[in-house]
Amino acid sequence: MKLFQSKWFSAVLLLGCFYSVEGSAAVREYWVAAEKVQWDYAPSGVNLMKEKAGLGPWGETRVYSKYRYIQYQDASFTSVVPQPEWMGILGPQLKAEVGDVLKVHFLNKADKPLSMHPHGVKYDEDNDGADLRGKGGVIKPGETYTYTWEVDEGAGPGPKDGSSIVWLYHSHVNAVQEIYDGLIGTIVVTQKGMAKSAQDPSPKDVDHEFTTMFMVFNEEDGEEGGLMHTMNGYVFGNLQGYEADEGDTVRWHLVGMGSEVDLHTAHWHGETVLNAGRRTDVVNLLPATMTTVTMLADNPGEWLYHCHVADHVVAGMSTRWKVNPK
Ligand SMILES: [Cu+2]
């Protein structure tokens, strides 16, 4: 059943990305809207790591008004492409293989000017999604803009990387505010020749690609109860759904965001990872760090996965992930 669910998810995600060929390049089209939402940092209502400890000051207000990037099936922007549970507040994961072109049709369904600015991929000024000079820098409410991003060699894995790497995208009209709003997501680029198929650019040598963003959202001008120490927008184990089977190869795409408080050290219990050829079980992240590591999930169990910074753990930056036995 679990296997069936994960296959169903990837099929839907494939439907959500329209694949075509122009000349020699594969074009991958996505439809993404920015929308105002209500976000619950702990939808279970409890501390799932230590129930008796409660949610502390962070549980006094759990729901805040946020913005999110939401993926739609097509240009009608009517049916939402469902995301795996573990993606949390992140926008859709835009996937491509080196040599492809990403076309992202952006609709601003929110109440202020917004944009999409990508890291890593190649763009001209009109497709930078930032600054006032390019056409894509400021998209007003109700307007649509199509960003064209070239996934060239410089956007792909380097000699010491695995077969795929992660890049951020985020709104960049008032970038600081909009990242804290929740307008952030990732792009994953697979090495040329390593895609599963023409339609699915995920790397063929891994079974799962999980993404985690470590960031402290600042909801109440620095008041402790509004400093939400999140993994993908969730606190105290409310981030659910990281699950692999014994023997699977798992790729973890890690990103950090925020300010000086955002020095994070992602730590998995139960397994180690390869980080650009080095073996570890802790990966350090600073704001806008993008790191991809690979794990052989060979140790069944339900394991902790948390930031190792002392006061971040206490404030809820932790969850669990699972390796099912064969
Ligand atoms: Cu941390």
CSV table of C-alpha atoms and ligand atoms in Angstrom, one decimal:
chain,number,residue,atom,x,y,z
A,1,MET,CA,0.0,0.0,0.0
A,2,LYS,CA,2.8,2.4,0.9
A,3,LEU,CA,4.6,1.6,-2.3
A,4,PHE,CA,1.4,2.1,-4.2
A,5,GLN,CA,1.0,5.6,-2.7
A,6,SER,CA,4.4,6.8,-3.5
A,7,LYS,CA,4.1,5.6,-7.1
A,8,TRP,CA,0.8,7.3,-7.4
A,9,PHE,CA,2.3,10.5,-6.2
A,10,SER,CA,5.1,10.5,-8.7
A,11,ALA,CA,2.6,9.8,-11.5
A,12,VAL,CA,0.5,12.8,-10.5
A,13,LEU,CA,3.6,15.0,-10.3
A,14,LEU,CA,4.5,13.9,-13.8
A,15,LEU,CA,1.1,14.9,-15.0
A,16,GLY,CA,1.6,18.3,-13.4
A,17,CYS,CA,4.7,18.9,-15.5
A,18,PHE,CA,4.1,19.1,-19.3
A,19,TYR,CA,6.9,17.6,-21.3
A,20,SER,CA,7.6,18.5,-24.9
A,21,VAL,CA,10.6,18.7,-27.2
A,22,GLU,CA,11.7,21.9,-29.0
A,23,GLY,CA,14.7,21.3,-31.4
A,24,SER,CA,17.1,19.2,-29.3
A,25,ALA,CA,15.9,20.4,-25.9
A,26,ALA,CA,13.3,18.9,-23.7
A,27,VAL,CA,11.0,21.6,-22.4
A,28,ARG,CA,9.4,21.0,-19.0
A,29,GLU,CA,6.5,23.3,-18.2
A,30,TYR,CA,5.1,24.0,-14.8
A,31,TRP,CA,2.1,26.1,-13.8
A,32,VAL,CA,2.7,27.8,-10.4
A,33,ALA,CA,0.5,30.3,-8.5
A,34,ALA,CA,1.4,32.4,-5.5
A,35,GLU,CA,-1.5,32.4,-3.0
A,36,LYS,CA,-2.4,33.6,0.4
A,37,VAL,CA,-3.0,30.6,2.8
A,38,GLN,CA,-3.4,29.9,6.5
A,39,TRP,CA,-0.4,27.8,7.7
A,40,ASP,CA,-0.5,25.6,10.8
A,41,TYR,CA,3.0,24.9,12.1
A,42,ALA,CA,1.9,21.9,14.1
A,43,PRO,CA,-1.3,20.5,12.5
A,44,SER,CA,-1.5,17.6,14.9
A,45,GLY,CA,-1.9,20.1,17.7
A,46,VAL,CA,0.7,18.3,19.8
A,47,ASN,CA,4.4,17.9,20.3
A,48,LEU,CA,4.9,14.6,18.5
A,49,MET,CA,8.5,14.2,19.7
A,50,LYS,CA,7.7,14.5,23.5
A,51,GLU,CA,4.0,14.7,24.0
A,52,LYS,CA,4.2,15.6,27.6
A,53,ALA,CA,6.5,18.5,27.0
A,54,GLY,CA,3.8,20.2,24.9
A,55,LEU,CA,4.4,22.9,22.3
A,56,GLY,CA,5.6,25.5,24.8
A,57,PRO,CA,5.3,29.2,23.8
A,58,TRP,CA,5.2,28.0,20.1
A,59,GLY,CA,1.8,26.4,20.7
A,60,GLU,CA,0.1,29.6,21.9
A,61,THR,CA,-0.6,30.6,18.2
A,62,ARG,CA,0.0,27.8,15.7
A,63,VAL,CA,-1.8,29.2,12.6
A,64,TYR,CA,-0.5,32.3,10.8
A,65,SER,CA,-1.4,33.9,7.5
A,66,LYS,CA,1.3,32.9,4.9
A,67,TYR,CA,1.9,32.8,1.1
A,68,ARG,CA,2.8,29.7,-0.8
A,69,TYR,CA,3.7,28.6,-4.3
A,70,ILE,CA,1.1,26.1,-5.4
A,71,GLN,CA,1.4,23.9,-8.5
A,72,TYR,CA,-1.5,23.5,-10.9
A,73,GLN,CA,-2.1,20.9,-13.6
A,74,ASP,CA,-2.3,23.3,-16.5
A,75,ALA,CA,-2.9,26.9,-17.8
A,76,SER,CA,-6.5,26.9,-16.4
A,77,PHE,CA,-5.1,27.0,-12.9
A,78,THR,CA,-8.0,25.0,-11.6
A,79,SER,CA,-6.7,21.7,-10.4
A,80,VAL,CA,-3.9,21.7,-7.8
A,81,VAL,CA,-1.1,19.1,-8.2
A,82,PRO,CA,-1.0,17.3,-4.8
A,83,GLN,CA,2.4,17.3,-3.1
A,84,PRO,CA,3.8,14.6,-0.9
A,85,GLU,CA,3.2,15.3,2.8
A,86,TRP,CA,6.8,15.8,3.6
A,87,MET,CA,7.1,18.9,1.3
A,88,GLY,CA,5.2,21.0,3.9
A,89,ILE,CA,5.3,24.7,3.1
A,90,LEU,CA,7.7,24.3,0.1
A,91,GLY,CA,6.6,25.2,-3.3
A,92,PRO,CA,6.6,22.5,-6.1
A,93,GLN,CA,9.9,20.7,-6.7
A,94,LEU,CA,10.8,21.7,-10.3
A,95,LYS,CA,12.7,18.9,-12.0
A,96,ALA,CA,14.9,18.9,-15.1
A,97,GLU,CA,17.9,17.1,-16.6
A,98,VAL,CA,21.0,19.0,-17.9
A,99,GLY,CA,20.2,20.2,-21.4
A,100,ASP,CA,16.5,20.8,-20.7
A,101,VAL,CA,14.6,24.1,-20.6
A,102,LEU,CA,12.3,24.9,-17.7
A,103,LYS,CA,9.2,27.0,-18.5
A,104,VAL,CA,7.4,28.2,-15.5
A,105,HIS,CA,4.1,29.9,-16.0
A,106,PHE,CA,3.6,32.0,-12.9
A,107,LEU,CA,0.3,33.4,-11.8
A,108,ASN,CA,0.1,35.9,-9.0
A,109,LYS,CA,-3.1,35.0,-7.2
A,110,ALA,CA,-2.1,37.0,-4.1
A,111,ASP,CA,-2.6,40.6,-3.0
A,112,LYS,CA,0.9,42.1,-3.6
A,113,PRO,CA,3.5,42.1,-6.4
A,114,LEU,CA,5.6,38.9,-6.4
A,115,SER,CA,8.0,37.0,-8.6
A,116,MET,CA,10.0,33.8,-9.0
A,117,HIS,CA,13.8,34.1,-8.9
A,118,PRO,CA,15.8,30.8,-9.5
A,119,HIS,CA,19.3,29.9,-8.3
A,120,GLY,CA,21.7,28.0,-10.5
A,121,VAL,CA,19.9,27.8,-13.8
A,122,LYS,CA,20.7,30.2,-16.7
A,123,TYR,CA,18.5,33.2,-17.4
A,124,ASP,CA,18.6,36.6,-19.0
A,125,GLU,CA,17.5,39.8,-17.3
A,126,ASP,CA,13.8,39.3,-18.2
A,127,ASN,CA,13.9,35.9,-16.5
A,128,ASP,CA,15.9,36.7,-13.4
A,129,GLY,CA,12.6,37.3,-11.5
A,130,ALA,CA,14.3,40.0,-9.5
A,131,ASP,CA,15.3,43.6,-9.7
A,132,LEU,CA,13.2,46.2,-11.5
A,133,ARG,CA,15.0,46.0,-14.9
A,134,GLY,CA,13.8,42.7,-16.2
A,135,LYS,CA,10.2,42.0,-17.3
A,136,GLY,CA,9.9,39.2,-14.8
A,137,GLY,CA,11.0,41.1,-11.7
A,138,VAL,CA,7.6,42.4,-10.5
A,139,ILE,CA,4.4,40.5,-11.3
A,140,LYS,CA,1.3,42.3,-10.1
A,141,PRO,CA,-1.7,40.6,-8.5
A,142,GLY,CA,-3.8,38.9,-11.2
A,143,GLU,CA,-1.0,38.9,-13.8
A,144,THR,CA,0.8,36.0,-15.4
A,145,TYR,CA,4.4,35.7,-16.5
A,146,THR,CA,6.3,32.9,-18.1
A,147,TYR,CA,9.9,32.4,-16.9
A,148,THR,CA,12.3,30.5,-19.2
A,149,TRP,CA,15.3,29.0,-17.5
A,150,GLU,CA,18.0,27.1,-19.3
A,151,VAL,CA,19.3,24.1,-17.4
A,152,ASP,CA,22.8,24.1,-18.8
A,153,GLU,CA,25.9,22.3,-17.7
A,154,GLY,CA,26.6,25.0,-15.1
A,155,ALA,CA,23.2,24.2,-13.5
A,156,GLY,CA,24.0,20.5,-13.2
A,157,PRO,CA,26.0,18.3,-10.8
A,158,GLY,CA,29.7,19.0,-10.6
A,159,PRO,CA,32.5,16.4,-10.6
A,160,LYS,CA,32.1,15.6,-6.9
A,161,ASP,CA,28.3,15.7,-6.8
A,162,GLY,CA,25.9,12.8,-7.0
A,163,SER,CA,23.6,12.4,-10.0
A,164,SER,CA,21.3,15.3,-8.9
A,165,ILE,CA,21.6,18.6,-7.1
A,166,VAL,CA,19.3,21.1,-5.5
A,167,TRP,CA,18.7,24.8,-6.2
A,168,LEU,CA,16.4,27.3,-4.5
A,169,TYR,CA,13.8,29.5,-6.0
A,170,HIS,CA,12.0,32.3,-4.2
A,171,SER,CA,10.1,35.5,-4.7
A,172,HIS,CA,12.3,38.5,-5.1
A,173,VAL,CA,10.3,41.7,-5.1
A,174,ASN,CA,10.9,42.2,-1.4
A,175,ALA,CA,12.9,39.0,-1.0
A,176,VAL,CA,13.5,39.0,2.8
A,177,GLN,CA,9.8,39.4,3.6
A,178,GLU,CA,8.6,37.1,0.8
A,179,ILE,CA,10.9,34.2,1.9
A,180,TYR,CA,9.6,34.6,5.5
A,181,ASP,CA,6.1,34.7,3.9
A,182,GLY,CA,6.7,31.1,2.6
A,183,LEU,CA,7.3,31.9,-1.0
A,184,ILE,CA,10.2,29.4,-1.5
A,185,GLY,CA,10.8,26.1,-3.3
A,186,THR,CA,13.5,24.0,-4.9
A,187,ILE,CA,14.7,23.0,-8.4
A,188,VAL,CA,16.4,19.6,-8.7
A,189,VAL,CA,18.7,19.1,-11.7
A,190,THR,CA,19.8,15.6,-12.8
A,191,GLN,CA,23.1,14.9,-14.6
A,192,LYS,CA,22.8,14.4,-18.3
A,193,GLY,CA,22.1,10.8,-19.2
A,194,MET,CA,21.0,9.9,-15.6
A,195,ALA,CA,17.3,10.7,-15.9
A,196,LYS,CA,14.8,7.8,-15.3
A,197,SER,CA,13.1,8.5,-18.6
A,198,ALA,CA,12.4,11.3,-21.0
A,199,GLN,CA,9.2,12.1,-19.1
A,200,ASP,CA,10.7,11.7,-15.6
A,201,PRO,CA,14.0,13.6,-15.1
A,202,SER,CA,14.5,12.1,-11.6
A,203,PRO,CA,17.9,10.3,-11.3
A,204,LYS,CA,17.7,6.6,-12.1
A,205,ASP,CA,20.2,5.6,-9.4
A,206,VAL,CA,18.1,6.7,-6.4
A,207,ASP,CA,14.8,5.5,-5.0
A,208,HIS,CA,13.7,8.6,-3.1
A,209,GLU,CA,14.6,12.3,-3.4
A,210,PHE,CA,13.6,14.1,-0.2
A,211,THR,CA,14.0,17.8,0.4
A,212,THR,CA,14.3,19.6,3.8
A,213,MET,CA,14.4,23.4,4.4
A,214,PHE,CA,15.7,24.4,7.9
A,215,MET,CA,14.5,27.9,8.7
A,216,VAL,CA,13.3,29.9,11.7
A,217,PHE,CA,10.1,31.8,10.6
A,218,ASN,CA,9.8,35.1,12.4
A,219,GLU,CA,6.1,35.6,13.0
A,220,GLU,CA,6.0,38.1,15.9
A,221,ASP,CA,8.8,40.6,15.5
A,222,GLY,CA,11.3,38.3,17.3
A,223,GLU,CA,9.0,37.3,20.2
A,224,GLU,CA,10.0,33.8,21.3
A,225,GLY,CA,6.6,32.3,20.7
A,226,GLY,CA,6.6,33.5,17.1
A,227,LEU,CA,10.1,32.2,16.3
A,228,MET,CA,9.0,29.0,14.6
A,229,HIS,CA,12.0,26.7,14.3
A,230,THR,CA,10.9,24.6,11.4
A,231,MET,CA,11.7,21.8,9.0
A,232,ASN,CA,9.7,22.5,5.8
A,233,GLY,CA,7.4,24.8,7.9
A,234,TYR,CA,6.6,22.3,10.7
A,235,VAL,CA,7.7,22.0,14.3
A,236,PHE,CA,8.0,19.2,16.9
A,237,GLY,CA,7.6,16.2,14.6
A,238,ASN,CA,4.7,17.5,12.6
A,239,LEU,CA,6.8,17.0,9.5
A,240,GLN,CA,5.6,13.6,8.4
A,241,GLY,CA,6.1,11.2,5.5
A,242,TYR,CA,9.9,10.7,5.1
A,243,GLU,CA,9.8,6.9,4.5
A,244,ALA,CA,12.0,4.5,2.6
A,245,ASP,CA,12.4,0.7,2.4
A,246,GLU,CA,15.5,-1.2,3.6
A,247,GLY,CA,18.0,-1.2,0.8
A,248,ASP,CA,16.8,2.0,-0.9
A,249,THR,CA,19.1,4.7,-2.0
A,250,VAL,CA,17.8,8.0,-0.6
A,251,ARG,CA,18.9,11.4,-1.8
A,252,TRP,CA,18.5,14.3,0.7
A,253,HIS,CA,18.3,17.8,-0.7
A,254,LEU,CA,19.0,20.2,2.1
A,255,VAL,CA,18.5,24.0,2.1
A,256,GLY,CA,18.9,26.6,4.8
A,257,MET,CA,17.3,30.1,4.8
A,258,GLY,CA,16.8,33.0,7.1
A,259,SER,CA,19.2,35.2,9.1
A,260,GLU,CA,22.0,34.9,11.7
A,261,VAL,CA,20.0,32.6,13.9
A,262,ASP,CA,19.8,30.2,10.9
A,263,LEU,CA,22.9,28.1,11.4
A,264,HIS,CA,21.6,24.6,11.3
A,265,THR,CA,23.2,21.2,11.5
A,266,ALA,CA,21.0,18.5,10.0
A,267,HIS,CA,21.5,15.2,11.7
A,268,TRP,CA,20.0,11.8,10.9
A,269,HIS,CA,19.9,9.0,13.4
A,270,GLY,CA,20.3,5.4,12.2
A,271,GLU,CA,22.2,6.1,9.0
A,272,THR,CA,25.2,8.0,7.5
A,273,VAL,CA,25.4,9.9,4.3
A,274,LEU,CA,27.9,10.7,1.6
A,275,ASN,CA,28.5,14.5,1.2
A,276,ALA,CA,30.6,15.2,-1.9
A,277,GLY,CA,32.7,12.1,-1.2
A,278,ARG,CA,32.9,12.6,2.6
A,279,ARG,CA,31.0,10.3,5.0
A,280,THR,CA,29.1,12.0,7.8
A,281,ASP,CA,25.7,12.0,9.7
A,282,VAL,CA,25.6,15.8,10.2
A,283,VAL,CA,25.4,18.5,7.4
A,284,ASN,CA,25.9,22.2,8.2
A,285,LEU,CA,23.6,24.8,6.6
A,286,LEU,CA,23.7,28.6,6.5
A,287,PRO,CA,21.1,30.9,4.9
A,288,ALA,CA,20.8,30.0,1.2
A,289,THR,CA,23.1,27.0,1.5
A,290,MET,CA,22.1,24.2,-0.9
A,291,THR,CA,23.6,20.8,-0.2
A,292,THR,CA,22.7,17.4,-1.6
A,293,VAL,CA,23.8,14.1,0.1
A,294,THR,CA,23.1,10.5,-0.6
A,295,MET,CA,22.2,7.7,1.9
A,296,LEU,CA,21.9,4.0,1.7
A,297,ALA,CA,18.9,3.2,3.9
A,298,ASP,CA,20.1,-0.2,5.2
A,299,ASN,CA,19.1,0.1,8.9
A,300,PRO,CA,15.4,-0.4,9.5
A,301,GLY,CA,13.8,1.7,12.2
A,302,GLU,CA,12.0,4.9,13.0
A,303,TRP,CA,14.7,7.4,13.5
A,304,LEU,CA,15.2,10.9,14.7
A,305,TYR,CA,16.0,13.6,12.2
A,306,HIS,CA,16.7,17.0,13.6
A,307,CYS,CA,18.9,20.1,13.8
A,308,HIS,CA,21.7,19.5,16.2
A,309,VAL,CA,21.9,23.2,17.4
A,310,ALA,CA,21.0,23.0,21.1
A,311,ASP,CA,18.3,25.7,21.4
A,312,HIS,CA,16.9,24.8,18.0
A,313,VAL,CA,16.1,21.2,19.1
A,314,VAL,CA,14.4,22.6,22.2
A,315,ALA,CA,12.3,24.9,20.0
A,316,GLY,CA,11.0,22.1,17.9
A,317,MET,CA,13.4,21.7,14.9
A,318,SER,CA,13.1,17.9,14.9
A,319,THR,CA,11.1,15.1,13.4
A,320,ARG,CA,11.3,11.3,12.6
A,321,TRP,CA,11.9,9.4,9.4
A,322,LYS,CA,11.4,5.7,8.8
A,323,VAL,CA,13.2,2.8,7.1
A,324,ASN,CA,10.8,-0.1,6.6
A,325,PRO,CA,12.3,-3.6,7.0
A,326,LYS,CA,12.4,-5.8,3.9
B,1,CU,CU,19.0,24.7,13.6
